[in-house]
Amino acid sequence: MANTTKLRIKLVDITTLDVDAIVSSADPTMMGGRGLDGAVHEAAGEELLAYCRLLGACRPGQALLSPGFNLKARNIIHTVGPVWEGGQNGEAELLASCYRKALNIAAEKKFQSIAFPAISTGHNRYPLDAATRIAMHTVQDFLNNSDHVLREMLFACHSPREQLIYERIHDDVFSY
């Protein structure tokens, strides 16, 4: 059976989306760091910080689930992306693991919709082209091999440049 997931790329603030889960590129402490992690914590409210204290730390390449609290998204999948150190220290494997772990949680919880940011491309300095290729190939592998069918998967882009790169790489990876 062919996977019927609707995959979209959109210029949007991920914290405003009404989906089963948004993925947050989290700080390992889970206490609301810089960038997207801080924005997610701010939008979700103080309850998220209290919940994350109970979850504890998260290692690079891993993912943890929390409620969305004040977000429209019902859940947050927190994942810690790798810091770019030149590409020779397992960064690609850790980044792919972030996407796999998030997708596995979505499948386990039977989520119908999920939104991803460009994990590790901000403060962690992962090159956007390389990170996008990893994201697209990991998603393609999931869609081809998982029994769980998501209704919608969205890549929430932070800038027009990011959106263009996602669209170009999507067309390259998913061209049949």
Short mmCIF file of N, CA and C in Angstrom, two decimals:
data_model
loop_
_atom_site.label_atom_id
_atom_site.label_comp_id
_atom_site.label_asym_id
_atom_site.label_seq_id
_atom_site.Cartn_x
_atom_site.Cartn_y
_atom_site.Cartn_z
N MET A 1 0.84 -1.18 0.00
CA MET A 1 0.00 0.00 0.00
C MET A 1 0.88 1.24 0.00
N ALA A 2 0.63 2.18 -0.88
CA ALA A 2 1.42 3.40 -0.96
C ALA A 2 1.08 4.31 0.21
N ASN A 3 2.10 5.00 0.72
CA ASN A 3 1.90 5.94 1.80
C ASN A 3 1.21 7.17 1.24
N THR A 4 0.17 7.64 1.93
CA THR A 4 -0.61 8.78 1.43
C THR A 4 -0.39 10.03 2.27
N THR A 5 0.72 10.13 2.94
CA THR A 5 1.02 11.31 3.74
C THR A 5 1.15 12.54 2.85
N LYS A 6 0.47 13.60 3.24
CA LYS A 6 0.60 14.88 2.55
C LYS A 6 1.80 15.61 3.17
N LEU A 7 2.84 15.80 2.39
CA LEU A 7 4.05 16.46 2.85
C LEU A 7 4.05 17.90 2.33
N ARG A 8 4.13 18.86 3.25
CA ARG A 8 4.11 20.26 2.86
C ARG A 8 5.33 21.00 3.41
N ILE A 9 5.69 22.06 2.72
CA ILE A 9 6.78 22.95 3.13
C ILE A 9 6.18 24.34 3.17
N LYS A 10 6.30 25.00 4.32
CA LYS A 10 5.60 26.27 4.49
C LYS A 10 6.43 27.22 5.33
N LEU A 11 6.39 28.50 4.98
CA LEU A 11 7.00 29.56 5.77
C LEU A 11 6.01 29.91 6.87
N VAL A 12 6.32 29.50 8.11
CA VAL A 12 5.36 29.65 9.20
C VAL A 12 6.09 29.54 10.55
N ASP A 13 5.53 30.16 11.55
CA ASP A 13 6.01 30.04 12.92
C ASP A 13 5.48 28.71 13.47
N ILE A 14 6.36 27.78 13.72
CA ILE A 14 5.95 26.44 14.15
C ILE A 14 5.14 26.45 15.44
N THR A 15 5.35 27.47 16.28
CA THR A 15 4.63 27.52 17.55
C THR A 15 3.15 27.87 17.37
N THR A 16 2.74 28.24 16.16
CA THR A 16 1.33 28.61 15.91
C THR A 16 0.52 27.49 15.27
N LEU A 17 1.13 26.36 15.00
CA LEU A 17 0.47 25.31 14.22
C LEU A 17 -0.46 24.44 15.06
N ASP A 18 -1.59 24.09 14.46
CA ASP A 18 -2.57 23.20 15.07
C ASP A 18 -2.36 21.80 14.49
N VAL A 19 -1.46 21.06 15.12
CA VAL A 19 -1.09 19.71 14.70
C VAL A 19 -1.04 18.80 15.93
N ASP A 20 -0.95 17.51 15.69
CA ASP A 20 -0.81 16.60 16.82
C ASP A 20 0.50 16.83 17.56
N ALA A 21 1.58 17.13 16.81
CA ALA A 21 2.87 17.38 17.46
C ALA A 21 3.73 18.31 16.62
N ILE A 22 4.39 19.22 17.33
CA ILE A 22 5.47 19.96 16.70
C ILE A 22 6.76 19.36 17.26
N VAL A 23 7.80 19.43 16.47
CA VAL A 23 9.12 18.99 16.92
C VAL A 23 9.88 20.24 17.30
N SER A 24 10.50 20.20 18.47
CA SER A 24 11.30 21.33 18.92
C SER A 24 12.76 20.91 18.95
N SER A 25 13.58 21.72 18.35
CA SER A 25 15.03 21.51 18.41
C SER A 25 15.47 22.00 19.78
N ALA A 26 15.60 21.07 20.71
CA ALA A 26 15.73 21.39 22.13
C ALA A 26 17.17 21.53 22.61
N ASP A 27 17.29 22.22 23.71
CA ASP A 27 18.53 22.29 24.46
C ASP A 27 18.63 20.99 25.27
N PRO A 28 19.82 20.43 25.44
CA PRO A 28 19.93 19.17 26.18
C PRO A 28 19.36 19.21 27.60
N THR A 29 19.35 20.37 28.22
CA THR A 29 18.81 20.48 29.59
C THR A 29 17.29 20.42 29.62
N MET A 30 16.65 20.65 28.46
CA MET A 30 15.19 20.69 28.32
C MET A 30 14.57 21.86 29.08
N MET A 31 15.38 22.86 29.42
CA MET A 31 14.91 23.98 30.22
C MET A 31 14.61 25.22 29.40
N GLY A 32 14.56 25.11 28.09
CA GLY A 32 14.22 26.26 27.25
C GLY A 32 15.45 27.09 26.95
N GLY A 33 16.18 26.69 25.97
CA GLY A 33 17.41 27.40 25.62
C GLY A 33 17.16 28.55 24.67
N ARG A 34 18.08 28.76 23.78
CA ARG A 34 18.00 29.84 22.80
C ARG A 34 17.14 29.40 21.61
N GLY A 35 16.89 30.33 20.74
CA GLY A 35 16.24 30.03 19.47
C GLY A 35 14.89 29.39 19.61
N LEU A 36 14.65 28.35 18.81
CA LEU A 36 13.35 27.69 18.76
C LEU A 36 12.97 27.11 20.12
N ASP A 37 13.89 26.51 20.82
CA ASP A 37 13.59 25.92 22.12
C ASP A 37 13.02 26.97 23.07
N GLY A 38 13.64 28.12 23.11
CA GLY A 38 13.14 29.20 23.96
C GLY A 38 11.77 29.69 23.51
N ALA A 39 11.57 29.80 22.19
CA ALA A 39 10.28 30.24 21.66
C ALA A 39 9.17 29.25 21.99
N VAL A 40 9.48 27.96 21.89
CA VAL A 40 8.48 26.93 22.22
C VAL A 40 8.13 27.00 23.70
N HIS A 41 9.14 27.12 24.55
CA HIS A 41 8.88 27.23 26.00
C HIS A 41 8.04 28.47 26.31
N GLU A 42 8.37 29.58 25.68
CA GLU A 42 7.62 30.82 25.93
C GLU A 42 6.17 30.67 25.49
N ALA A 43 5.94 30.12 24.32
CA ALA A 43 4.58 29.97 23.79
C ALA A 43 3.77 28.92 24.56
N ALA A 44 4.43 27.87 25.00
CA ALA A 44 3.72 26.79 25.70
C ALA A 44 3.38 27.16 27.14
N GLY A 45 4.15 28.03 27.75
CA GLY A 45 3.87 28.47 29.11
C GLY A 45 4.70 27.75 30.17
N GLU A 46 4.53 28.21 31.38
CA GLU A 46 5.34 27.72 32.51
C GLU A 46 5.15 26.24 32.79
N GLU A 47 4.00 25.69 32.44
CA GLU A 47 3.76 24.27 32.69
C GLU A 47 4.75 23.40 31.94
N LEU A 48 5.19 23.87 30.77
CA LEU A 48 6.16 23.09 30.00
C LEU A 48 7.47 22.97 30.74
N LEU A 49 7.94 24.05 31.32
CA LEU A 49 9.19 24.01 32.08
C LEU A 49 9.09 23.02 33.23
N ALA A 50 7.98 23.05 33.96
CA ALA A 50 7.79 22.12 35.07
C ALA A 50 7.78 20.67 34.58
N TYR A 51 7.11 20.44 33.45
CA TYR A 51 7.05 19.09 32.89
C TYR A 51 8.44 18.62 32.45
N CYS A 52 9.19 19.52 31.81
CA CYS A 52 10.53 19.16 31.34
C CYS A 52 11.48 18.86 32.48
N ARG A 53 11.27 19.49 33.62
CA ARG A 53 12.09 19.15 34.80
C ARG A 53 11.89 17.68 35.17
N LEU A 54 10.66 17.20 35.02
CA LEU A 54 10.37 15.79 35.31
C LEU A 54 10.98 14.86 34.26
N LEU A 55 11.01 15.31 33.00
CA LEU A 55 11.58 14.49 31.94
C LEU A 55 13.09 14.33 32.10
N GLY A 56 13.75 15.38 32.56
CA GLY A 56 15.21 15.34 32.69
C GLY A 56 15.89 15.70 31.38
N ALA A 57 17.17 15.48 31.33
CA ALA A 57 17.98 15.84 30.17
C ALA A 57 17.70 14.93 28.99
N CYS A 58 18.06 15.42 27.81
CA CYS A 58 17.90 14.66 26.57
C CYS A 58 19.24 14.71 25.82
N ARG A 59 19.72 13.57 25.38
CA ARG A 59 21.00 13.50 24.67
C ARG A 59 20.83 13.80 23.18
N PRO A 60 21.87 14.27 22.53
CA PRO A 60 21.80 14.48 21.08
C PRO A 60 21.36 13.19 20.37
N GLY A 61 20.46 13.37 19.40
CA GLY A 61 19.95 12.24 18.65
C GLY A 61 18.75 11.56 19.28
N GLN A 62 18.40 11.96 20.49
CA GLN A 62 17.26 11.36 21.20
C GLN A 62 16.06 12.28 21.11
N ALA A 63 14.90 11.81 21.56
CA ALA A 63 13.67 12.61 21.54
C ALA A 63 12.80 12.24 22.73
N LEU A 64 12.12 13.24 23.27
CA LEU A 64 11.21 13.06 24.40
C LEU A 64 9.90 13.78 24.08
N LEU A 65 8.81 13.28 24.64
CA LEU A 65 7.47 13.80 24.36
C LEU A 65 6.92 14.54 25.57
N SER A 66 6.26 15.66 25.30
CA SER A 66 5.54 16.39 26.35
C SER A 66 4.21 16.88 25.77
N PRO A 67 3.29 17.25 26.66
CA PRO A 67 2.07 17.91 26.17
C PRO A 67 2.43 19.27 25.57
N GLY A 68 1.53 19.83 24.78
CA GLY A 68 1.75 21.13 24.17
C GLY A 68 1.37 22.30 25.07
N PHE A 69 0.65 22.03 26.14
CA PHE A 69 0.19 23.06 27.07
C PHE A 69 -0.51 24.20 26.34
N ASN A 70 0.02 25.42 26.33
CA ASN A 70 -0.68 26.57 25.74
C ASN A 70 -0.55 26.67 24.23
N LEU A 71 0.13 25.74 23.59
CA LEU A 71 0.25 25.74 22.13
C LEU A 71 -1.02 25.18 21.50
N LYS A 72 -1.25 25.50 20.23
CA LYS A 72 -2.32 24.83 19.49
C LYS A 72 -1.95 23.37 19.25
N ALA A 73 -0.65 23.11 19.10
CA ALA A 73 -0.17 21.73 18.95
C ALA A 73 -0.45 20.99 20.25
N ARG A 74 -0.97 19.79 20.13
CA ARG A 74 -1.33 19.03 21.31
C ARG A 74 -0.13 18.42 22.03
N ASN A 75 0.98 18.26 21.31
CA ASN A 75 2.18 17.66 21.88
C ASN A 75 3.41 18.33 21.33
N ILE A 76 4.50 18.18 22.06
CA ILE A 76 5.82 18.64 21.62
C ILE A 76 6.75 17.45 21.68
N ILE A 77 7.44 17.19 20.58
CA ILE A 77 8.50 16.19 20.57
C ILE A 77 9.80 16.97 20.62
N HIS A 78 10.49 16.87 21.74
CA HIS A 78 11.74 17.58 21.95
C HIS A 78 12.88 16.69 21.45
N THR A 79 13.72 17.22 20.61
CA THR A 79 14.87 16.46 20.15
C THR A 79 16.11 17.35 20.18
N VAL A 80 17.22 16.77 20.52
CA VAL A 80 18.47 17.51 20.63
C VAL A 80 19.33 17.18 19.42
N GLY A 81 19.48 18.17 18.56
CA GLY A 81 20.28 18.00 17.37
C GLY A 81 21.76 18.18 17.66
N PRO A 82 22.60 17.67 16.78
CA PRO A 82 24.04 17.79 16.97
C PRO A 82 24.55 19.19 16.67
N VAL A 83 25.64 19.54 17.32
CA VAL A 83 26.36 20.77 16.99
C VAL A 83 27.30 20.43 15.83
N TRP A 84 27.30 21.27 14.80
CA TRP A 84 28.16 21.05 13.63
C TRP A 84 29.61 21.28 14.02
N GLU A 85 30.42 20.26 13.80
CA GLU A 85 31.86 20.34 14.09
C GLU A 85 32.67 19.98 12.85
N GLY A 86 32.10 20.17 11.68
CA GLY A 86 32.80 19.88 10.44
C GLY A 86 32.34 18.62 9.73
N GLY A 87 31.49 17.85 10.36
CA GLY A 87 30.91 16.68 9.71
C GLY A 87 31.64 15.37 9.93
N GLN A 88 32.69 15.37 10.70
CA GLN A 88 33.49 14.16 10.89
C GLN A 88 33.27 13.51 12.26
N ASN A 89 32.29 14.00 13.01
CA ASN A 89 32.07 13.51 14.37
C ASN A 89 30.68 12.90 14.57
N GLY A 90 30.16 12.27 13.53
CA GLY A 90 28.88 11.58 13.64
C GLY A 90 27.67 12.50 13.60
N GLU A 91 27.86 13.74 13.15
CA GLU A 91 26.76 14.69 13.14
C GLU A 91 25.60 14.22 12.27
N ALA A 92 25.89 13.68 11.09
CA ALA A 92 24.83 13.24 10.18
C ALA A 92 23.98 12.13 10.80
N GLU A 93 24.64 11.18 11.45
CA GLU A 93 23.91 10.07 12.08
C GLU A 93 23.04 10.58 13.22
N LEU A 94 23.57 11.53 14.01
CA LEU A 94 22.78 12.08 15.12
C LEU A 94 21.58 12.88 14.60
N LEU A 95 21.78 13.65 13.54
CA LEU A 95 20.68 14.42 12.99
C LEU A 95 19.60 13.50 12.42
N ALA A 96 19.99 12.50 11.68
CA ALA A 96 19.02 11.53 11.17
C ALA A 96 18.26 10.86 12.31
N SER A 97 18.96 10.57 13.39
CA SER A 97 18.34 9.96 14.56
C SER A 97 17.27 10.87 15.16
N CYS A 98 17.50 12.18 15.16
CA CYS A 98 16.50 13.13 15.66
C CYS A 98 15.19 12.97 14.90
N TYR A 99 15.28 12.92 13.59
CA TYR A 99 14.08 12.78 12.76
C TYR A 99 13.44 11.40 12.95
N ARG A 100 14.26 10.34 12.96
CA ARG A 100 13.73 8.98 13.15
C ARG A 100 13.02 8.84 14.49
N LYS A 101 13.67 9.32 15.56
CA LYS A 101 13.07 9.20 16.90
C LYS A 101 11.76 9.96 16.97
N ALA A 102 11.70 11.16 16.40
CA ALA A 102 10.46 11.93 16.40
C ALA A 102 9.37 11.20 15.62
N LEU A 103 9.72 10.67 14.45
CA LEU A 103 8.74 9.94 13.65
C LEU A 103 8.29 8.66 14.34
N ASN A 104 9.19 7.99 15.04
CA ASN A 104 8.82 6.79 15.77
C ASN A 104 7.84 7.11 16.90
N ILE A 105 8.06 8.24 17.59
CA ILE A 105 7.11 8.65 18.62
C ILE A 105 5.76 8.94 17.98
N ALA A 106 5.75 9.65 16.86
CA ALA A 106 4.50 9.95 16.16
C ALA A 106 3.76 8.66 15.78
N ALA A 107 4.48 7.68 15.30
CA ALA A 107 3.87 6.40 14.92
C ALA A 107 3.35 5.67 16.15
N GLU A 108 4.16 5.63 17.21
CA GLU A 108 3.76 4.93 18.44
C GLU A 108 2.49 5.54 19.03
N LYS A 109 2.40 6.86 18.99
CA LYS A 109 1.23 7.56 19.56
C LYS A 109 0.09 7.71 18.55
N LYS A 110 0.31 7.22 17.34
CA LYS A 110 -0.68 7.27 16.27
C LYS A 110 -1.09 8.70 15.92
N PHE A 111 -0.13 9.61 15.97
CA PHE A 111 -0.38 10.99 15.57
C PHE A 111 -0.72 11.01 14.09
N GLN A 112 -1.56 11.95 13.72
CA GLN A 112 -1.96 12.12 12.32
C GLN A 112 -1.26 13.29 11.63
N SER A 113 -0.69 14.19 12.44
CA SER A 113 -0.02 15.36 11.86
C SER A 113 1.19 15.74 12.71
N ILE A 114 2.25 16.16 12.04
CA ILE A 114 3.49 16.53 12.71
C ILE A 114 4.16 17.65 11.92
N ALA A 115 4.83 18.54 12.64
CA ALA A 115 5.57 19.63 11.99
C ALA A 115 7.00 19.64 12.50
N PHE A 116 7.93 19.75 11.56
CA PHE A 116 9.36 19.77 11.86
C PHE A 116 9.95 21.14 11.57
N PRO A 117 10.90 21.57 12.41
CA PRO A 117 11.73 22.72 12.05
C PRO A 117 12.98 22.20 11.34
N ALA A 118 13.86 23.09 10.97
CA ALA A 118 15.16 22.70 10.41
C ALA A 118 16.10 22.44 11.60
N ILE A 119 16.08 21.23 12.09
CA ILE A 119 16.81 20.86 13.31
C ILE A 119 18.31 21.11 13.13
N SER A 120 18.90 21.75 14.12
CA SER A 120 20.35 21.99 14.25
C SER A 120 20.91 23.07 13.33
N THR A 121 20.06 23.73 12.53
CA THR A 121 20.60 24.68 11.56
C THR A 121 20.74 26.10 12.10
N GLY A 122 20.28 26.34 13.30
CA GLY A 122 20.40 27.67 13.90
C GLY A 122 21.68 27.77 14.71
N HIS A 123 21.53 27.81 16.02
CA HIS A 123 22.68 27.95 16.92
C HIS A 123 23.67 26.80 16.82
N ASN A 124 23.21 25.65 16.37
CA ASN A 124 24.12 24.49 16.24
C ASN A 124 24.91 24.50 14.93
N ARG A 125 24.61 25.45 14.06
CA ARG A 125 25.40 25.75 12.85
C ARG A 125 25.48 24.61 11.83
N TYR A 126 24.54 23.68 11.83
CA TYR A 126 24.56 22.62 10.81
C TYR A 126 24.25 23.28 9.47
N PRO A 127 25.02 23.03 8.42
CA PRO A 127 24.73 23.63 7.12
C PRO A 127 23.33 23.24 6.63
N LEU A 128 22.56 24.24 6.23
CA LEU A 128 21.15 24.03 5.88
C LEU A 128 20.96 23.03 4.75
N ASP A 129 21.75 23.11 3.69
CA ASP A 129 21.60 22.16 2.58
C ASP A 129 21.79 20.72 3.06
N ALA A 130 22.86 20.48 3.79
CA ALA A 130 23.15 19.13 4.27
C ALA A 130 22.08 18.65 5.25
N ALA A 131 21.66 19.52 6.15
CA ALA A 131 20.64 19.14 7.13
C ALA A 131 19.31 18.84 6.45
N THR A 132 18.96 19.61 5.43
CA THR A 132 17.71 19.39 4.71
C THR A 132 17.74 18.06 3.97
N ARG A 133 18.86 17.73 3.36
CA ARG A 133 18.98 16.43 2.68
C ARG A 133 18.78 15.28 3.67
N ILE A 134 19.40 15.39 4.83
CA ILE A 134 19.25 14.35 5.85
C ILE A 134 17.79 14.24 6.27
N ALA A 135 17.15 15.39 6.50
CA ALA A 135 15.73 15.39 6.89
C ALA A 135 14.88 14.71 5.83
N MET A 136 15.06 15.10 4.58
CA MET A 136 14.23 14.55 3.50
C MET A 136 14.46 13.06 3.29
N HIS A 137 15.71 12.62 3.33
CA HIS A 137 15.99 11.19 3.15
C HIS A 137 15.46 10.37 4.33
N THR A 138 15.56 10.91 5.53
CA THR A 138 15.06 10.19 6.70
C THR A 138 13.54 10.08 6.65
N VAL A 139 12.88 11.15 6.26
CA VAL A 139 11.43 11.14 6.11
C VAL A 139 11.02 10.18 5.00
N GLN A 140 11.73 10.22 3.88
CA GLN A 140 11.42 9.31 2.77
C GLN A 140 11.54 7.85 3.23
N ASP A 141 12.58 7.53 3.96
CA ASP A 141 12.76 6.17 4.48
C ASP A 141 11.59 5.79 5.39
N PHE A 142 11.19 6.70 6.27
CA PHE A 142 10.06 6.43 7.16
C PHE A 142 8.78 6.18 6.35
N LEU A 143 8.51 7.06 5.41
CA LEU A 143 7.29 6.92 4.61
C LEU A 143 7.27 5.63 3.81
N ASN A 144 8.43 5.19 3.35
CA ASN A 144 8.51 3.97 2.56
C ASN A 144 8.45 2.70 3.40
N ASN A 145 8.78 2.80 4.69
CA ASN A 145 8.94 1.59 5.50
C ASN A 145 8.04 1.48 6.72
N SER A 146 7.30 2.50 7.03
CA SER A 146 6.45 2.47 8.22
C SER A 146 5.04 2.04 7.87
N ASP A 147 4.42 1.31 8.77
CA ASP A 147 3.02 0.94 8.61
C ASP A 147 2.10 2.11 9.00
N HIS A 148 2.64 3.03 9.80
CA HIS A 148 1.84 4.17 10.24
C HIS A 148 1.79 5.23 9.14
N VAL A 149 0.59 5.68 8.82
CA VAL A 149 0.42 6.72 7.81
C VAL A 149 0.00 8.01 8.51
N LEU A 150 0.84 9.00 8.43
CA LEU A 150 0.49 10.33 8.91
C LEU A 150 -0.39 11.00 7.87
N ARG A 151 -1.39 11.72 8.31
CA ARG A 151 -2.24 12.47 7.37
C ARG A 151 -1.44 13.63 6.78
N GLU A 152 -0.65 14.30 7.65
CA GLU A 152 0.09 15.46 7.20
C GLU A 152 1.44 15.58 7.91
N MET A 153 2.45 15.90 7.13
CA MET A 153 3.78 16.19 7.65
C MET A 153 4.18 17.54 7.07
N LEU A 154 4.58 18.44 7.95
CA LEU A 154 4.89 19.80 7.52
C LEU A 154 6.32 20.15 7.92
N PHE A 155 7.05 20.74 7.00
CA PHE A 155 8.34 21.34 7.32
C PHE A 155 8.09 22.83 7.48
N ALA A 156 8.20 23.31 8.71
CA ALA A 156 7.94 24.71 9.04
C ALA A 156 9.23 25.49 8.87
N CYS A 157 9.28 26.31 7.85
CA CYS A 157 10.49 27.07 7.52
C CYS A 157 10.46 28.44 8.19
N HIS A 158 11.64 28.85 8.64
CA HIS A 158 11.80 30.08 9.40
C HIS A 158 12.06 31.30 8.50
N SER A 159 12.50 31.07 7.28
CA SER A 159 12.83 32.17 6.37
C SER A 159 12.51 31.76 4.93
N PRO A 160 12.33 32.75 4.05
CA PRO A 160 12.11 32.42 2.63
C PRO A 160 13.27 31.61 2.04
N ARG A 161 14.50 31.93 2.43
CA ARG A 161 15.67 31.19 1.93
C ARG A 161 15.57 29.73 2.35
N GLU A 162 15.23 29.49 3.60
CA GLU A 162 15.08 28.11 4.09
C GLU A 162 13.98 27.39 3.32
N GLN A 163 12.87 28.05 3.06
CA GLN A 163 11.78 27.45 2.32
C GLN A 163 12.23 27.06 0.91
N LEU A 164 12.95 27.93 0.24
CA LEU A 164 13.43 27.62 -1.11
C LEU A 164 14.36 26.41 -1.11
N ILE A 165 15.24 26.33 -0.14
CA ILE A 165 16.15 25.20 -0.05
C ILE A 165 15.37 23.91 0.21
N TYR A 166 14.41 23.96 1.12
CA TYR A 166 13.58 22.78 1.40
C TYR A 166 12.82 22.34 0.15
N GLU A 167 12.25 23.29 -0.57
CA GLU A 167 11.49 22.94 -1.78
C GLU A 167 12.39 22.32 -2.83
N ARG A 168 13.58 22.89 -3.03
CA ARG A 168 14.51 22.36 -4.03
C ARG A 168 14.95 20.95 -3.67
N ILE A 169 15.33 20.74 -2.44
CA ILE A 169 15.81 19.43 -2.02
C ILE A 169 14.67 18.41 -1.99
N HIS A 170 13.48 18.85 -1.56
CA HIS A 170 12.32 17.96 -1.61
C HIS A 170 12.09 17.44 -3.03
N ASP A 171 12.12 18.37 -4.00
CA ASP A 171 11.88 17.98 -5.39
C ASP A 171 12.95 17.03 -5.89
N ASP A 172 14.17 17.20 -5.43
CA ASP A 172 15.27 16.32 -5.82
C ASP A 172 15.11 14.93 -5.20
N VAL A 173 14.83 14.88 -3.90
CA VAL A 173 14.75 13.60 -3.17
C VAL A 173 13.49 12.82 -3.55
N PHE A 174 12.37 13.53 -3.69
CA PHE A 174 11.10 12.85 -3.92
C PHE A 174 10.70 12.78 -5.39
N SER A 175 11.59 13.15 -6.30
CA SER A 175 11.24 13.02 -7.71
C SER A 175 11.28 11.55 -8.10
N TYR A 176 10.20 11.08 -8.63
CA TYR A 176 10.09 9.64 -8.95
C TYR A 176 10.32 9.46 -10.43
#
